[in-house]
Each structure stands twice: as structure tokens, then as C-alpha cells.
Amino acid sequence: MDNINIIVAKLINKYCTNDPFEIANEFGINTIMCPLGNIKGHYLIIANEKVFFINSDLSQIDKTIVCAAILGHTILYSDLTTFCLNLDFNKQIRQFIIELLDNIIL
């Protein structure tokens, strides 16, 4: 696997943005905001359609971070078909978020 900073740089260059919502859209991933209780976000593949569920009760900054985290999981761990985000991010995902959201204006 390439270094995470290289992966993120390629994404930003290809899509001309570091907005995780825009990049997810370019990947054909639907993003749905809905109440999720204590869960920050959830990723599912439903009938071959990739969907990010993001907790609508989060602040816009947190929604962006969660979207970046789920996007990171779908790119770095592409063999996963479901993912639930309610705990701390692992080291690779933290690095992905930092690299992607560097200099983003929220």
C-alpha cells in the first residue's frame, strides 16, 4: 500500500478538492444524514450501492471528520462491506483525516 499521504494527495489532485463529501460523491457513494444515537457514522453496501450514514446530531465539523474517517476506511480497507464508527480512530485513519482535511475551511 502506498503511504497514506500519497494516497490522499492523489485523491485531492484527481478530484480537485479535499472535501470528503465531494470525494465520496465522485466515488458514487451516497451520504445520508440521520439520527444515529451514540454512533457517529456507519458504512454499508446495500444492493451494490455504497452508503455513508452520518449522525445528523453532530456539528458540521464533526460530520466532515466522520465522513473523512469513513471515506478513509472505504479506501484503505476496501474489502470491508460494513463499518460502524463509534470509537476512536486507528492511527492510519487519523493520518488519512489529517492529510485530507489539512487547510480545509469549514
Coordinates of N, CA and C in Angstrom, one line a residue:
M1 N 0.8 -1.2 0.0 CA 0.0 0.0 0.0 C 0.9 1.2 0.0
D2 N 0.5 2.2 -0.8 CA 1.2 3.5 -0.8 C 1.1 4.1 0.5
N3 N 2.0 5.1 0.8 CA 1.9 5.9 2.0 C 0.5 6.6 2.0
I4 N 0.0 6.8 3.1 CA -1.3 7.5 3.2 C -1.3 8.9 2.6
N5 N -0.2 9.6 2.9 CA -0.1 11.0 2.3 C -0.1 11.0 0.8
I6 N 0.5 9.9 0.2 CA 0.5 9.8 -1.3 C -0.9 9.5 -1.8
I7 N -1.6 8.6 -1.1 CA -3.0 8.2 -1.5 C -3.9 9.5 -1.4
V8 N -3.8 10.2 -0.3 CA -4.6 11.4 -0.2 C -4.2 12.5 -1.2
A9 N -3.0 12.7 -1.5 CA -2.5 13.7 -2.5 C -3.1 13.3 -3.8
K10 N -3.1 12.0 -4.2 CA -3.7 11.6 -5.5 C -5.2 11.9 -5.5
L11 N -5.9 11.6 -4.4 CA -7.3 11.9 -4.4 C -7.6 13.4 -4.6
I12 N -6.9 14.2 -3.8 CA -7.1 15.7 -3.9 C -6.8 16.2 -5.3
N13 N -5.7 15.7 -5.9 CA -5.3 16.1 -7.3 C -6.4 15.6 -8.3
K14 N -6.8 14.4 -8.2 CA -7.8 13.8 -9.1 C -9.1 14.5 -9.1
Y15 N -9.6 14.8 -7.9 CA -10.9 15.4 -7.7 C -10.9 16.9 -7.5
C16 N -9.8 17.5 -7.4 CA -9.6 19.0 -7.2 C -10.3 19.5 -6.0
T17 N -10.3 18.7 -4.9 CA -11.0 19.1 -3.7 C -10.4 18.2 -2.6
N18 N -10.5 18.7 -1.3 CA -10.2 17.9 -0.2 C -11.5 17.7 0.7
D19 N -12.6 18.0 0.1 CA -13.9 17.9 0.8 C -14.3 16.4 0.7
P20 N -14.4 15.7 1.9 CA -14.7 14.3 1.9 C -16.1 14.0 1.3
F21 N -17.1 14.9 1.5 CA -18.4 14.7 0.9 C -18.3 14.7 -0.6
E22 N -17.6 15.7 -1.2 CA -17.5 15.7 -2.6 C -16.7 14.5 -3.2
I23 N -15.7 14.1 -2.5 CA -14.9 12.9 -3.0 C -15.8 11.7 -2.9
A24 N -16.5 11.5 -1.8 CA -17.5 10.4 -1.7 C -18.5 10.4 -2.8
N25 N -19.0 11.5 -3.2 CA -19.9 11.7 -4.3 C -19.3 11.2 -5.6
E26 N -18.0 11.6 -5.8 CA -17.3 11.2 -7.0 C -17.1 9.7 -7.1
F27 N -17.0 9.1 -5.9 CA -16.9 7.6 -5.9 C -18.3 6.9 -6.0
G28 N -19.3 7.7 -6.2 CA -20.6 7.2 -6.3 C -21.2 6.7 -5.0
I29 N -20.7 7.3 -3.9 CA -21.2 6.9 -2.5 C -22.3 7.9 -2.1
N30 N -23.4 7.4 -1.7 CA -24.5 8.2 -1.2 C -24.2 8.5 0.3
T31 N -24.4 9.8 0.7 CA -24.2 10.2 2.1 C -25.6 10.6 2.6
I32 N -26.0 9.9 3.7 CA -27.3 10.2 4.3 C -27.1 10.7 5.8
M33 N -27.7 11.8 6.1 CA -27.6 12.3 7.5 C -28.9 11.9 8.2
C34 N -28.7 11.2 9.3 CA -29.9 10.8 10.1 C -29.4 10.6 11.6
P35 N -30.4 10.6 12.5 CA -30.0 10.4 13.9 C -29.5 9.0 14.1
L36 N -28.4 8.9 14.8 CA -27.8 7.5 15.0 C -27.5 7.3 16.5
G37 N -28.0 8.1 17.4 CA -27.7 7.9 18.8 C -26.3 8.1 19.1
N38 N -25.6 7.2 19.7 CA -24.2 7.3 20.1 C -23.2 6.9 19.0
I39 N -23.8 6.5 17.8 CA -22.9 6.1 16.7 C -22.7 7.4 15.9
K40 N -21.4 7.6 15.5 CA -21.1 8.8 14.7 C -21.3 8.6 13.3
G41 N -21.0 7.4 12.8 CA -21.3 7.1 11.4 C -21.3 5.7 11.1
H42 N -21.8 5.3 10.0 CA -21.9 3.9 9.6 C -21.8 3.8 8.1
Y43 N -21.1 2.7 7.6 CA -20.9 2.5 6.2 C -21.5 1.1 5.8
L44 N -22.3 1.1 4.8 CA -22.9 -0.2 4.4 C -22.9 -0.2 2.8
I45 N -22.9 -1.4 2.3 CA -23.1 -1.7 0.9 C -24.5 -2.3 0.9
I46 N -25.4 -1.7 0.2 CA -26.8 -2.2 0.1 C -27.1 -2.4 -1.3
A47 N -27.4 -3.6 -1.8 CA -27.7 -3.9 -3.2 C -26.6 -3.3 -4.1
N48 N -25.4 -3.5 -3.8 CA -24.2 -3.0 -4.5 C -24.1 -1.5 -4.5
E49 N -24.8 -0.8 -3.7 CA -24.7 0.7 -3.5 C -24.1 1.0 -2.2
K50 N -23.0 1.8 -2.3 CA -22.3 2.2 -1.1 C -23.0 3.4 -0.5
V51 N -23.2 3.3 0.9 CA -23.9 4.4 1.6 C -23.1 4.7 2.9
F52 N -22.9 6.0 3.1 CA -22.4 6.5 4.3 C -23.6 7.1 5.1
F53 N -23.8 6.6 6.3 CA -24.8 7.2 7.2 C -24.0 8.0 8.2
I54 N -24.3 9.3 8.4 CA -23.6 10.2 9.3 C -24.6 10.7 10.3
N55 N -24.3 10.7 11.6 CA -25.2 11.2 12.6 C -25.5 12.7 12.4
S56 N -26.8 13.0 12.2 CA -27.3 14.3 11.9 C -27.2 15.2 13.1
D57 N -27.0 14.6 14.3 CA -26.9 15.4 15.5 C -25.5 16.0 15.8
L58 N -24.5 15.6 14.9 CA -23.1 16.1 15.1 C -23.0 17.5 14.5
S59 N -22.0 18.3 15.0 CA -21.7 19.6 14.4 C -21.2 19.4 12.9
Q60 N -21.2 20.5 12.1 CA -20.7 20.3 10.8 C -19.3 19.9 10.7
I61 N -18.5 20.4 11.6 CA -17.1 20.0 11.7 C -17.0 18.5 12.0
D62 N -17.7 18.0 12.9 CA -17.7 16.6 13.3 C -18.2 15.7 12.1
K63 N -19.3 16.2 11.4 CA -19.8 15.5 10.3 C -18.7 15.3 9.2
T64 N -17.9 16.4 9.0 CA -16.9 16.4 8.0 C -15.8 15.4 8.4
I65 N -15.4 15.4 9.7 CA -14.4 14.5 10.2 C -14.9 13.0 10.1
V66 N -16.1 12.8 10.4 CA -16.7 11.4 10.3 C -16.7 11.0 8.9
C67 N -17.1 11.9 8.0 CA -17.2 11.5 6.6 C -15.7 11.2 6.1
A68 N -14.8 11.9 6.5 CA -13.4 11.7 6.1 C -12.9 10.3 6.7
A69 N -13.3 10.0 7.9 CA -12.9 8.7 8.5 C -13.5 7.6 7.8
I70 N -14.8 7.7 7.4 CA -15.5 6.6 6.7 C -14.9 6.4 5.3
L71 N -14.6 7.6 4.7 CA -14.0 7.5 3.3 C -12.6 6.9 3.4
G72 N -11.9 7.2 4.5 CA -10.6 6.6 4.7 C -10.7 5.0 4.8
H73 N -11.7 4.6 5.6 CA -11.9 3.2 5.7 C -12.3 2.5 4.4
T74 N -13.1 3.2 3.6 CA -13.5 2.6 2.3 C -12.3 2.5 1.3
I75 N -11.4 3.4 1.4 CA -10.2 3.4 0.5 C -9.1 2.5 1.1
L76 N -8.8 2.6 2.3 CA -7.7 1.9 2.9 C -8.0 0.4 3.2
Y77 N -9.3 0.2 3.5 CA -9.7 -1.2 3.8 C -10.9 -1.6 2.8
S78 N -10.6 -1.6 1.6 CA -11.7 -1.7 0.6 C -12.4 -3.1 0.6
D79 N -11.9 -4.0 1.4 CA -12.5 -5.3 1.5 C -13.7 -5.3 2.5
L80 N -13.8 -4.2 3.2 CA -14.9 -4.2 4.2 C -16.2 -3.9 3.5
T81 N -17.3 -4.5 3.9 CA -18.6 -4.2 3.3 C -19.5 -3.5 4.3
T82 N -19.1 -3.4 5.6 CA -19.8 -2.6 6.6 C -18.8 -2.1 7.6
F83 N -19.1 -1.0 8.2 CA -18.2 -0.4 9.1 C -19.1 0.6 10.0
C84 N -18.9 0.5 11.3 CA -19.6 1.3 12.3 C -18.6 2.1 13.1
L85 N -18.8 3.4 13.1 CA -17.8 4.3 13.8 C -18.4 4.9 15.0
N86 N -17.9 4.4 16.2 CA -18.4 4.9 17.4 C -17.3 5.0 18.5
L87 N -16.1 4.6 18.1 CA -14.9 4.6 18.9 C -13.8 5.5 18.3
D88 N -12.7 5.5 19.0 CA -11.6 6.3 18.4 C -11.1 5.8 17.1
F89 N -10.5 6.6 16.3 CA -10.0 6.2 15.0 C -8.6 5.5 15.2
N90 N -8.3 4.6 14.3 CA -7.0 4.0 14.4 C -5.9 4.9 13.8
K91 N -4.7 4.6 14.0 CA -3.6 5.5 13.5 C -3.7 5.8 12.0
Q92 N -3.9 4.8 11.2 CA -4.0 5.1 9.8 C -5.1 6.0 9.4
I93 N -6.3 5.8 10.0 CA -7.4 6.7 9.7 C -7.2 8.1 10.2
R94 N -6.6 8.2 11.4 CA -6.3 9.6 11.9 C -5.4 10.3 10.9
Q95 N -4.3 9.6 10.4 CA -3.4 10.2 9.4 C -4.2 10.6 8.1
F96 N -5.1 9.7 7.7 CA -5.9 10.0 6.5 C -6.7 11.3 6.7
I97 N -7.4 11.4 7.9 CA -8.2 12.5 8.2 C -7.3 13.8 8.2
I98 N -6.2 13.7 8.8 CA -5.3 14.9 8.9 C -4.8 15.3 7.5
E99 N -4.4 14.4 6.7 CA -3.9 14.7 5.4 C -5.0 15.2 4.5
L100 N -6.2 14.7 4.6 CA -7.3 15.1 3.7 C -7.8 16.5 4.1
L101 N -8.0 16.7 5.4 CA -8.6 17.9 5.9 C -7.6 19.0 6.1
D102 N -6.4 18.8 5.9 CA -5.4 19.9 6.0 C -5.8 21.1 5.2
N103 N -5.9 22.2 5.8 CA -6.2 23.5 5.2 C -7.7 23.6 4.7
I104 N -8.6 22.7 5.1 CA -10.0 22.8 4.7 C -10.6 23.9 5.5
I105 N -11.5 24.7 4.9 CA -12.2 25.7 5.6 C -13.7 25.2 5.8
L106 N -14.0 25.1 7.1 CA -15.4 24.6 7.5 C -16.3 25.7 7.8

